Tab-separated table of C-alpha atoms and ligand atoms in Angstrom:
chain	number	residue	atom	x	y	z
Z	1	UNK	CA	-16.156	19.054	-20.556
Z	2	UNK	CA	-13.154	19.028	-18.251
Z	3	UNK	CA	-14.000	19.170	-14.583
Z	4	UNK	CA	-11.280	20.622	-12.389
Z	5	UNK	CA	-11.409	19.073	-8.950
Z	6	UNK	CA	-10.144	20.855	-5.837
Z	7	UNK	CA	-6.502	20.328	-4.848
Z	8	UNK	CA	-5.725	19.571	-1.198
Z	9	UNK	CA	-4.726	22.712	0.604
Z	10	UNK	CA	-4.331	21.094	3.986
Z	11	UNK	CA	-0.554	20.591	3.822
Z	12	UNK	CA	0.137	23.967	2.197
Z	13	UNK	CA	-1.961	25.599	4.840
Z	14	UNK	CA	-0.199	23.680	7.596
Z	15	UNK	CA	3.201	24.609	6.224
Z	16	UNK	CA	2.447	28.322	6.104
Z	17	UNK	CA	0.925	28.101	9.567
Z	18	UNK	CA	4.086	26.419	10.814
Z	19	UNK	CA	6.219	29.129	9.233
Z	20	UNK	CA	4.201	31.937	10.806
Z	21	UNK	CA	3.710	30.462	14.245
Z	22	UNK	CA	6.087	27.526	14.491
Z	23	UNK	CA	6.769	27.855	18.197
Z	24	UNK	CA	3.136	28.285	19.219
Z	25	UNK	CA	2.109	25.315	17.120
Z	26	UNK	CA	4.884	23.116	18.502
Z	27	UNK	CA	3.870	23.985	22.082
Z	28	UNK	CA	0.255	23.349	21.224
Z	29	UNK	CA	0.925	19.918	19.778
Z	30	UNK	CA	3.074	19.001	22.774
Z	31	UNK	CA	0.140	19.798	25.041
Z	32	UNK	CA	-2.317	17.934	22.848
Z	33	UNK	CA	-0.211	14.875	21.985
Z	34	UNK	CA	-1.108	12.577	24.904
Z	35	UNK	CA	-4.840	12.833	24.371
Z	36	UNK	CA	-5.366	13.516	20.659
Z	37	UNK	CA	-2.876	11.815	18.416
Z	38	UNK	CA	-4.328	10.704	15.076
Z	39	UNK	CA	-1.512	8.359	14.076
Z	40	UNK	CA	-0.172	5.196	15.647
Z	41	UNK	CA	2.907	6.266	17.596
Z	42	UNK	CA	5.042	3.147	17.160
Z	43	UNK	CA	7.611	5.016	15.069
Z	44	UNK	CA	7.200	2.592	12.136
Z	45	UNK	CA	6.161	2.983	8.496
Z	46	UNK	CA	7.106	6.641	8.257
Z	47	UNK	CA	7.022	6.032	4.508
Z	48	UNK	CA	4.649	3.447	2.993
Z	49	UNK	CA	5.866	-0.115	3.711
Z	50	UNK	CA	7.396	-1.925	0.737
Z	51	UNK	CA	7.745	-5.667	0.395
Z	52	UNK	CA	6.158	-8.830	-0.933
Z	53	UNK	CA	3.122	-10.824	0.128
Z	54	UNK	CA	2.421	-14.425	-0.905
Z	55	UNK	CA	-1.359	-14.216	-1.428
Z	56	UNK	CA	-1.955	-12.782	-4.914
Z	57	UNK	CA	0.324	-15.268	-6.657
Z	58	UNK	CA	0.487	-18.314	-4.375
Z	59	UNK	CA	-2.868	-18.213	-2.529
Z	60	UNK	CA	-3.442	-20.877	0.115
Z	61	UNK	CA	-2.381	-24.118	-1.566
Z	62	UNK	CA	0.905	-23.120	-3.133
Z	63	UNK	CA	2.669	-21.263	-0.350
Z	64	UNK	CA	5.283	-23.038	1.760
Z	65	UNK	CA	8.697	-22.381	3.241
Z	66	UNK	CA	10.580	-22.966	-0.042
Z	67	UNK	CA	8.399	-20.386	-1.794
Z	68	UNK	CA	9.016	-17.875	0.975
Z	69	UNK	CA	12.780	-18.531	0.993
Z	70	UNK	CA	12.880	-18.204	-2.789
Z	71	UNK	CA	11.000	-14.910	-2.493
Z	72	UNK	CA	13.594	-13.608	-0.030
Z	73	UNK	CA	16.438	-14.736	-2.317
Z	74	UNK	CA	14.794	-13.117	-5.351
Z	75	UNK	CA	14.076	-9.878	-3.528
Z	76	UNK	CA	17.816	-9.520	-3.035
Z	77	UNK	CA	19.088	-10.885	-6.374
Z	78	UNK	CA	16.575	-8.960	-8.508
Z	79	UNK	CA	17.630	-5.635	-6.992
Z	80	UNK	CA	14.266	-5.136	-5.301
Z	81	UNK	CA	15.869	-4.955	-1.875
Z	82	UNK	CA	18.188	-2.172	-3.088
Z	83	UNK	CA	15.165	-0.386	-4.551
Z	84	UNK	CA	13.545	-0.296	-1.082
Z	85	UNK	CA	11.467	-3.485	-0.799
Z	86	UNK	CA	11.911	-4.910	2.669
Z	87	UNK	CA	9.086	-7.050	4.112
Z	88	UNK	CA	8.552	-10.695	3.144
Z	89	UNK	CA	5.024	-11.500	4.332
Z	90	UNK	CA	3.396	-14.967	4.439
Z	91	UNK	CA	-0.334	-14.525	4.036
Z	92	UNK	CA	-3.042	-17.044	4.972
Z	93	UNK	CA	-2.609	-20.815	5.495
Z	94	UNK	CA	0.648	-21.098	7.427
Z	95	UNK	CA	-1.331	-21.982	10.601
Z	96	UNK	CA	-2.850	-25.395	11.204
Z	97	UNK	CA	-4.114	-25.459	14.797
Z	98	UNK	CA	-3.327	-24.763	18.455
Z	99	UNK	CA	-1.687	-26.919	21.100
Z	100	UNK	CA	-3.336	-27.785	24.424
Z	101	UNK	CA	-2.102	-24.491	25.875
Z	102	UNK	CA	-3.594	-22.555	22.958
Z	103	UNK	CA	-0.293	-21.752	21.258
Z	104	UNK	CA	-0.628	-21.258	17.520
Z	105	UNK	CA	0.996	-24.014	15.443
Z	106	UNK	CA	2.437	-23.792	11.942
Z	107	UNK	CA	1.615	-26.458	9.346
Z	108	UNK	CA	4.530	-28.935	9.761
Z	109	UNK	CA	4.235	-30.199	6.190
Z	110	UNK	CA	4.478	-26.780	4.593
Z	111	UNK	CA	6.887	-25.314	7.156
Z	112	UNK	CA	8.969	-28.307	8.338
Z	113	UNK	CA	11.654	-26.077	9.833
Z	114	UNK	CA	9.140	-23.883	11.636
Z	115	UNK	CA	8.418	-20.187	11.458
Z	116	UNK	CA	11.367	-19.073	13.598
Z	117	UNK	CA	13.851	-20.687	11.188
Z	118	UNK	CA	12.103	-19.013	8.260
Z	119	UNK	CA	12.155	-15.609	9.959
Z	120	UNK	CA	15.861	-16.119	10.725
Z	121	UNK	CA	16.506	-16.910	7.061
Z	122	UNK	CA	14.657	-13.786	5.897
Z	123	UNK	CA	16.587	-11.695	8.441
Z	124	UNK	CA	19.878	-13.221	7.282
Z	125	UNK	CA	19.173	-11.621	3.896
Z	126	UNK	CA	18.852	-8.202	5.520
Z	127	UNK	CA	15.060	-8.275	5.083
Z	128	UNK	CA	12.121	-8.166	7.485
Z	129	UNK	CA	9.551	-10.878	8.093
Z	130	UNK	CA	5.760	-10.652	8.224
Z	131	UNK	CA	2.895	-12.948	9.024
Z	132	UNK	CA	-0.910	-13.050	8.713
Z	133	UNK	CA	-3.734	-13.583	11.163
Z	134	UNK	CA	-7.412	-12.775	11.508
Z	135	UNK	CA	-9.467	-10.915	14.098
Z	136	UNK	CA	-12.166	-13.580	14.020
Z	137	UNK	CA	-12.395	-17.216	15.050
Z	138	UNK	CA	-10.945	-18.443	11.752
Z	139	UNK	CA	-9.001	-16.866	8.924
Z	140	UNK	CA	-10.615	-16.383	5.518
Z	141	UNK	CA	-9.188	-19.769	4.464
Z	142	UNK	CA	-10.531	-21.439	7.627
Z	143	UNK	CA	-7.313	-21.597	9.679
Z	144	UNK	CA	-7.284	-20.561	13.375
Z	145	UNK	CA	-7.901	-16.852	13.938
Z	146	UNK	CA	-6.611	-14.760	16.840
Z	147	UNK	CA	-9.887	-13.911	18.596
Z	148	UNK	CA	-9.289	-14.421	22.317
Z	149	UNK	CA	-5.620	-15.316	21.698
Z	150	UNK	CA	-4.321	-11.871	20.729
Z	151	UNK	CA	-1.724	-11.489	23.506
Z	152	UNK	CA	-0.624	-15.117	23.255
Z	153	UNK	CA	-0.238	-14.871	19.471
Z	154	UNK	CA	1.534	-11.512	19.554
Z	155	UNK	CA	4.015	-12.878	22.095
Z	156	UNK	CA	4.647	-15.895	19.865
Z	157	UNK	CA	5.159	-13.701	16.805
Z	158	UNK	CA	7.684	-11.620	18.751
Z	159	UNK	CA	9.558	-14.774	19.844
Z	160	UNK	CA	9.704	-15.874	16.213
Z	161	UNK	CA	11.078	-12.480	15.142
Z	162	UNK	CA	8.043	-11.177	13.263
Z	163	UNK	CA	8.309	-7.554	12.062
Z	164	UNK	CA	4.909	-7.126	10.359
Z	165	UNK	CA	1.443	-8.478	11.162
Z	166	UNK	CA	-1.530	-8.357	8.790
Z	167	UNK	CA	-4.826	-9.004	10.574
Z	168	UNK	CA	-7.841	-9.935	8.433
Z	169	UNK	CA	-11.584	-9.678	9.208
Z	170	UNK	CA	-13.170	-13.026	8.281
Z	171	UNK	CA	-15.272	-15.176	10.613
Z	172	UNK	CA	-15.780	-12.534	13.270
Z	173	UNK	CA	-18.536	-13.100	15.825
Z	174	UNK	CA	-21.851	-11.329	15.719
Z	175	UNK	CA	-21.583	-7.732	16.894
Z	176	UNK	CA	-17.753	-7.753	16.983
Z	177	UNK	CA	-16.421	-4.184	16.715
Z	178	UNK	CA	-13.605	-3.675	14.253
Z	179	UNK	CA	-12.180	-0.686	16.112
Z	180	UNK	CA	-12.191	-2.524	19.462
Z	181	UNK	CA	-10.763	-5.744	17.982
Z	182	UNK	CA	-7.900	-4.062	16.157
Z	183	UNK	CA	-7.174	-2.019	19.298
Z	184	UNK	CA	-6.707	-5.256	21.259
Z	185	UNK	CA	-4.182	-6.538	18.715
Z	186	UNK	CA	-2.412	-3.155	18.583
Z	187	UNK	CA	-2.022	-3.302	22.374
Z	188	UNK	CA	-0.920	-6.931	22.267
Z	189	UNK	CA	1.765	-6.146	19.676
Z	190	UNK	CA	2.914	-3.105	21.668
Z	191	UNK	CA	3.141	-5.241	24.832
Z	192	UNK	CA	5.753	-7.479	23.169
Z	193	UNK	CA	8.168	-4.540	23.002
Z	194	UNK	CA	9.191	-5.579	19.477
Z	195	UNK	CA	8.724	-3.064	16.639
Z	196	UNK	CA	5.982	-4.651	14.520
Z	197	UNK	CA	4.179	-2.900	11.668
Z	198	UNK	CA	0.439	-3.447	12.114
Z	199	UNK	CA	-1.542	-3.905	8.894
Z	200	UNK	CA	-5.326	-3.803	9.325
Z	201	UNK	CA	-7.348	-5.664	6.694
Z	202	UNK	CA	-11.106	-5.196	7.026
Z	203	UNK	CA	-11.489	-4.218	3.345
Z	204	UNK	CA	-12.826	-0.717	4.062
Z	205	UNK	CA	-16.061	-2.227	5.350
Z	206	UNK	CA	-16.256	-0.096	8.505
Z	207	UNK	CA	-14.437	2.965	7.050
Z	208	UNK	CA	-11.127	2.383	8.874
Z	209	UNK	CA	-9.742	5.714	7.629
Z	210	UNK	CA	-12.085	7.306	10.194
Z	211	UNK	CA	-10.811	5.371	13.226
Z	212	UNK	CA	-7.681	3.344	12.442
Z	213	UNK	CA	-5.111	6.172	12.424
Z	214	UNK	CA	-4.081	5.634	16.068
Z	215	UNK	CA	-4.451	1.832	15.774
Z	216	UNK	CA	-2.717	0.588	12.624
Z	217	UNK	CA	0.170	1.584	10.365
Z	218	UNK	CA	-1.951	0.840	7.310
Z	219	UNK	CA	-5.474	-0.305	6.591
Z	220	UNK	CA	-6.981	-1.874	3.525
Z	221	UNK	CA	-9.429	0.586	2.044
Z	222	UNK	CA	-11.005	-1.799	-0.461
Z	223	UNK	CA	-12.126	-5.372	-1.111
Z	224	UNK	CA	-9.590	-7.783	-2.606
Z	225	UNK	CA	-7.721	-6.685	-5.723
Z	226	UNK	CA	-8.275	-8.770	-8.871
Z	227	UNK	CA	-5.705	-9.130	-11.634
Z	228	UNK	CA	-7.762	-7.063	-14.082
Z	229	UNK	CA	-8.207	-3.482	-15.236
Z	230	UNK	CA	-11.959	-2.933	-14.922
Z	231	UNK	CA	-13.835	-5.664	-13.064
Z	232	UNK	CA	-16.140	-5.533	-10.091
Z	233	UNK	CA	-16.844	-8.880	-8.451
Z	234	UNK	CA	-20.196	-9.474	-6.707
Z	235	UNK	CA	-18.430	-10.512	-3.474
Z	236	UNK	CA	-16.447	-7.260	-3.320
Z	237	UNK	CA	-13.366	-7.918	-5.461
Z	238	UNK	CA	-12.076	-4.974	-7.481
Z	239	UNK	CA	-10.070	-4.298	-10.608
Z	240	UNK	CA	-7.551	-1.474	-10.729
Z	241	UNK	CA	-10.112	1.125	-11.880
Z	242	UNK	CA	-12.533	0.250	-9.078
Z	243	UNK	CA	-9.751	0.659	-6.509
Z	244	UNK	CA	-8.804	4.072	-7.913
Z	245	UNK	CA	-12.361	5.297	-7.435
Z	246	UNK	CA	-12.475	3.977	-3.872
Z	247	UNK	CA	-9.090	5.487	-2.916
Z	248	UNK	CA	-9.775	8.932	-4.385
Z	249	UNK	CA	-12.254	10.341	-1.829
Z	250	UNK	CA	-10.225	9.256	1.235
Z	251	UNK	CA	-6.893	10.836	0.307
Z	252	UNK	CA	-6.776	13.180	3.291
Z	253	UNK	CA	-6.715	10.331	5.861
Z	254	UNK	CA	-3.325	8.935	4.855
Z	255	UNK	CA	0.069	10.059	6.100
Z	256	UNK	CA	3.378	9.021	7.712
Z	257	UNK	CA	2.808	6.039	10.006
Z	258	UNK	CA	-0.832	5.515	8.935
Z	259	UNK	CA	-1.534	4.707	5.302
Z	260	UNK	CA	-4.582	3.944	3.169
Z	261	UNK	CA	-3.740	0.516	1.725
Z	262	UNK	CA	-4.877	-0.047	-1.884
Z	263	UNK	CA	-4.026	-3.808	-1.591
Z	264	UNK	CA	-1.073	-5.851	-2.768
Z	265	UNK	CA	0.210	-5.352	-6.298
Z	266	UNK	CA	-0.811	-7.587	-9.190
Z	267	UNK	CA	2.117	-6.448	-11.374
Z	268	UNK	CA	3.552	-9.491	-13.149
Z	269	UNK	CA	0.712	-11.930	-12.423
Z	270	UNK	CA	-0.385	-12.178	-16.046
Z	271	UNK	CA	-3.967	-10.882	-16.088
Z	272	UNK	CA	-3.164	-7.407	-17.420
Z	273	UNK	CA	-0.938	-5.920	-20.104
Z	274	UNK	CA	2.385	-4.361	-19.160
Z	275	UNK	CA	0.888	-0.920	-19.912
Z	276	UNK	CA	-1.954	-1.630	-17.483
Z	277	UNK	CA	0.518	-2.824	-14.846
Z	278	UNK	CA	2.567	0.341	-15.392
Z	279	UNK	CA	-0.561	2.448	-14.774
Z	280	UNK	CA	-1.453	0.320	-11.710
Z	281	UNK	CA	2.039	0.845	-10.227
Z	282	UNK	CA	2.051	4.584	-11.095
Z	283	UNK	CA	-1.224	5.165	-9.271
Z	284	UNK	CA	-0.283	3.128	-6.199
Z	285	UNK	CA	2.815	5.351	-5.967
Z	286	UNK	CA	0.706	8.472	-6.445
Z	287	UNK	CA	-1.477	7.225	-3.547
Z	288	UNK	CA	1.518	6.788	-1.203
Z	289	UNK	CA	0.125	3.263	-0.912
Z	290	UNK	CA	2.138	0.406	0.579
Z	291	UNK	CA	3.991	-1.282	-2.309
Z	292	UNK	CA	3.693	-5.004	-1.609
Z	293	UNK	CA	4.669	-6.977	-4.698
Z	294	UNK	CA	2.308	-9.922	-5.219
Z	295	UNK	CA	4.044	-11.822	-8.008
Z	296	UNK	CA	6.590	-14.631	-8.270
Z	297	UNK	CA	9.745	-12.565	-7.885
Z	298	UNK	CA	11.930	-15.567	-8.685
Z	299	UNK	CA	10.477	-15.707	-12.221
Z	300	UNK	CA	9.881	-12.160	-13.472
Z	301	UNK	CA	9.854	-10.942	-17.069
Z	302	UNK	CA	12.085	-7.983	-17.894
Z	303	UNK	CA	8.982	-5.806	-18.252
Z	304	UNK	CA	7.739	-6.743	-14.762
Z	305	UNK	CA	11.183	-6.069	-13.311
Z	306	UNK	CA	11.314	-2.654	-14.980
Z	307	UNK	CA	7.963	-1.728	-13.476
Z	308	UNK	CA	8.613	-2.942	-9.924
Z	309	UNK	CA	12.127	-1.505	-9.951
Z	310	UNK	CA	11.353	1.943	-11.347
Z	311	UNK	CA	13.179	3.990	-8.713
Z	312	UNK	CA	11.715	7.293	-9.893
Z	313	UNK	CA	8.170	6.042	-9.422
Z	314	UNK	CA	9.122	4.427	-6.109
Z	315	UNK	CA	10.583	7.826	-5.123
Z	316	UNK	CA	7.131	9.363	-5.591
Z	317	UNK	CA	5.567	6.682	-3.361
Z	318	UNK	CA	8.243	7.168	-0.708
Z	319	UNK	CA	8.191	10.984	-0.744
Z	320	UNK	CA	8.811	11.888	2.911
Z	321	UNK	CA	5.907	14.320	3.130
Z	322	UNK	CA	3.594	11.332	2.640
Z	323	UNK	CA	0.646	13.071	1.018
Z	324	UNK	CA	-1.780	10.839	-0.873
Z	325	UNK	CA	-2.496	12.106	-4.374
Z	326	UNK	CA	-5.963	12.309	-5.857
Z	327	UNK	CA	-7.901	13.033	-9.040
Z	328	UNK	CA	-7.835	16.692	-10.099
Z	329	UNK	CA	-9.358	16.564	-13.610
Z	330	UNK	CA	-11.887	14.264	-15.263
Z	331	UNK	CA	-13.198	14.256	-18.807
Z	332	UNK	CA	-14.980	10.922	-19.339
Z	333	UNK	CA	-12.288	8.234	-19.464
Z	334	UNK	CA	-9.468	10.790	-19.428
Z	335	UNK	CA	-8.189	11.789	-16.011
Z	336	UNK	CA	-5.395	13.739	-14.342
Z	337	UNK	CA	-4.194	12.659	-10.891
Z	338	UNK	CA	-1.805	14.731	-8.793
Z	339	UNK	CA	0.319	14.274	-5.678
Z	340	UNK	CA	2.100	17.104	-3.886
Z	341	UNK	CA	5.755	16.335	-3.166
Z	342	UNK	CA	8.031	17.514	-0.385
Z	343	UNK	CA	10.178	19.621	-2.725
Z	344	UNK	CA	7.183	21.683	-3.883
Z	345	UNK	CA	6.907	19.610	-7.042
Z	346	UNK	CA	4.025	17.478	-8.227
Z	347	UNK	CA	3.783	13.902	-9.413
Z	348	UNK	CA	1.150	13.810	-12.133
Z	349	UNK	CA	-0.468	10.780	-13.754
Z	350	UNK	CA	-2.357	11.206	-17.026
Z	351	UNK	CA	-4.716	8.220	-17.033
Z	352	UNK	CA	-6.644	6.888	-19.997
Z	353	UNK	CA	-9.232	4.454	-18.632
Z	354	UNK	CA	-10.735	3.708	-22.053
Z	355	UNK	CA	-9.666	1.737	-25.142
Z	356	UNK	CA	-8.713	4.501	-27.571
Z	357	UNK	CA	-5.512	6.561	-27.506
Z	358	UNK	CA	-6.111	10.205	-26.550
Z	359	UNK	CA	-4.319	13.422	-25.689
Z	360	UNK	CA	-4.606	14.330	-22.013
Z	361	UNK	CA	-3.680	17.796	-20.740
Z	362	UNK	CA	-2.796	18.567	-17.129
Z	363	UNK	CA	-3.491	22.222	-16.373
Z	364	UNK	CA	-1.258	23.986	-13.875
Z	365	UNK	CA	-4.333	25.500	-12.200
Z	366	UNK	CA	-5.612	21.979	-11.485
Z	367	UNK	CA	-2.343	20.941	-9.840
Z	368	UNK	CA	-2.112	24.039	-7.662
Z	369	UNK	CA	0.250	26.248	-9.698
Z	370	UNK	CA	-0.364	29.640	-11.336
Z	371	UNK	CA	-0.590	29.311	-15.136
Z	372	UNK	CA	2.401	31.593	-15.610
Z	373	UNK	CA	4.735	29.364	-13.579
Z	374	UNK	CA	7.535	27.802	-15.606
Z	375	UNK	CA	8.285	24.242	-14.522
Z	376	UNK	CA	10.533	21.349	-15.469
Z	377	UNK	CA	8.790	18.161	-16.567
Z	378	UNK	CA	10.370	14.715	-16.337
Z	379	UNK	CA	8.786	11.553	-17.717
Z	380	UNK	CA	9.214	8.885	-15.013
Z	381	UNK	CA	8.727	5.905	-17.356
Z	382	UNK	CA	10.887	7.173	-20.228
Z	383	UNK	CA	13.418	8.496	-17.663
Z	384	UNK	CA	13.692	11.672	-19.740
Z	385	UNK	CA	13.685	15.380	-18.990
Z	386	UNK	CA	11.200	17.099	-21.303
Z	387	UNK	CA	11.238	20.782	-22.221
Z	388	UNK	CA	10.264	23.210	-19.428
Z	389	UNK	CA	6.833	24.743	-19.891
Z	390	UNK	CA	4.191	26.997	-18.319
Z	391	UNK	CA	0.419	26.587	-18.071
Z	392	UNK	CA	-0.054	22.927	-18.882
Z	393	UNK	CA	1.506	19.640	-19.942
Z	394	UNK	CA	-0.117	17.443	-22.580
Z	395	UNK	CA	0.754	13.939	-23.749
Z	396	UNK	CA	-0.674	11.280	-26.003
Z	397	UNK	CA	-1.753	8.348	-23.814
Z	398	UNK	CA	-2.529	4.918	-25.317
Z	399	UNK	CA	-5.775	3.170	-24.314
Z	400	UNK	CA	-5.771	1.566	-20.842
Z	401	UNK	CA	-2.487	3.174	-19.918
Z	402	UNK	CA	-0.914	6.070	-18.048
Z	403	UNK	CA	1.866	8.602	-18.460
Z	404	UNK	CA	3.585	9.697	-15.253
Z	405	UNK	CA	5.624	12.866	-14.917
Z	406	UNK	CA	7.290	14.798	-12.154
Z	407	UNK	CA	6.794	18.559	-12.399
Z	408	UNK	CA	9.239	20.824	-10.597
Z	409	UNK	CA	8.905	24.629	-10.572
Y	1	GLA	C1	-8.804	-11.836	2.511
Y	1	GLA	C2	-7.783	-10.712	2.341
Y	1	GLA	C3	-6.748	-11.110	1.313
Y	1	GLA	C4	-6.062	-12.392	1.753
Y	1	GLA	C5	-7.098	-13.482	1.988
Y	1	GLA	C6	-6.488	-14.714	2.638
Y	1	GLA	O1	-9.556	-12.023	1.363
Y	1	GLA	O2	-8.420	-9.520	1.976
Y	1	GLA	O3	-5.796	-10.088	1.147
Y	1	GLA	O4	-5.344	-12.142	2.924
Y	1	GLA	O5	-8.141	-13.036	2.846
Y	1	GLA	O6	-7.420	-15.699	2.900
């Protein structure tokens, strides 16, 4: 039996309210803004951040300044920069200790030219530079964390030219509050005066979607992604399907400047088929999730490049209205996911979680349209306009794969 799940009405409602009483609403929000803002007002990440992060592919041992430079080079030469990818982020293990004054020190063997030189190199390519820290005493890989050094570290990052900070949640002290800790780092970053995207990473453990809107530009909603379709790890790691189920119920908390983060991409890392990676990328775009490539961009297959560089799918992710899509139909392994777009259209993903090919039908009523409405349908992976239709759109979807279309009335 097909279950039709409710479509978000929040934005439609807000838009009609704006139309009817635009002036009153504007005055109201002006009065309320200083006390009740629900999004971090640093002007950054108005669309989900796009970039690359070293962790998924290079982990702790294999990341160093040559890898990061090569990533910056490849982001430009592969066309990813032109497609919108911007941030080059070094994850864990760049730090080695602190000097007598408590200043954070980079590993001189892995980063012989220092972090400032690396940031300058990334900037010289027209890209932005990001770095990783942790709200506890040590990072997850045991390097120095920022607890008690937040202002000192933020000032150092700003001197180096950092544009993005990811702060993890390992090795915190007993009773440490996530909301209070991330607020300290938000304030420390703001005090530098440099625009720095703030990426909170506490894995969804204290429901950051409930409190992190005014604190971070994005927050991880789930435990670490694994390079697999359907796999739950005992320590909290998740395959793509597990992440979908965790992202679905929190769709209403995401928006411009404050995004639910579904974790860095695994596209191109070898653990899944290209069809699975295509589905993974389609759904991250439907979620308005940050698109942080996690592969070796300097050595990509053509299939990986086609996925990461699909500008039509990226366009769905970067839709300026910034609404997170969610599941609107479920029939066992066969699902329909929908995202409302700024032009009144819908991005729709027909997802087959199971092994066998199947026909999946998206009903107009499930995506918030009257059945009689005639709409254009474009396949975003085939890059083809299909015939206009009313009522529904059906497609054959192979096992463990997705079809993604854009529907425009
Ligand atoms: C945690 C984070 C990962 C990565 C590692 C680094 O597991 O969730 O994304 O940053 O730490 O140690």
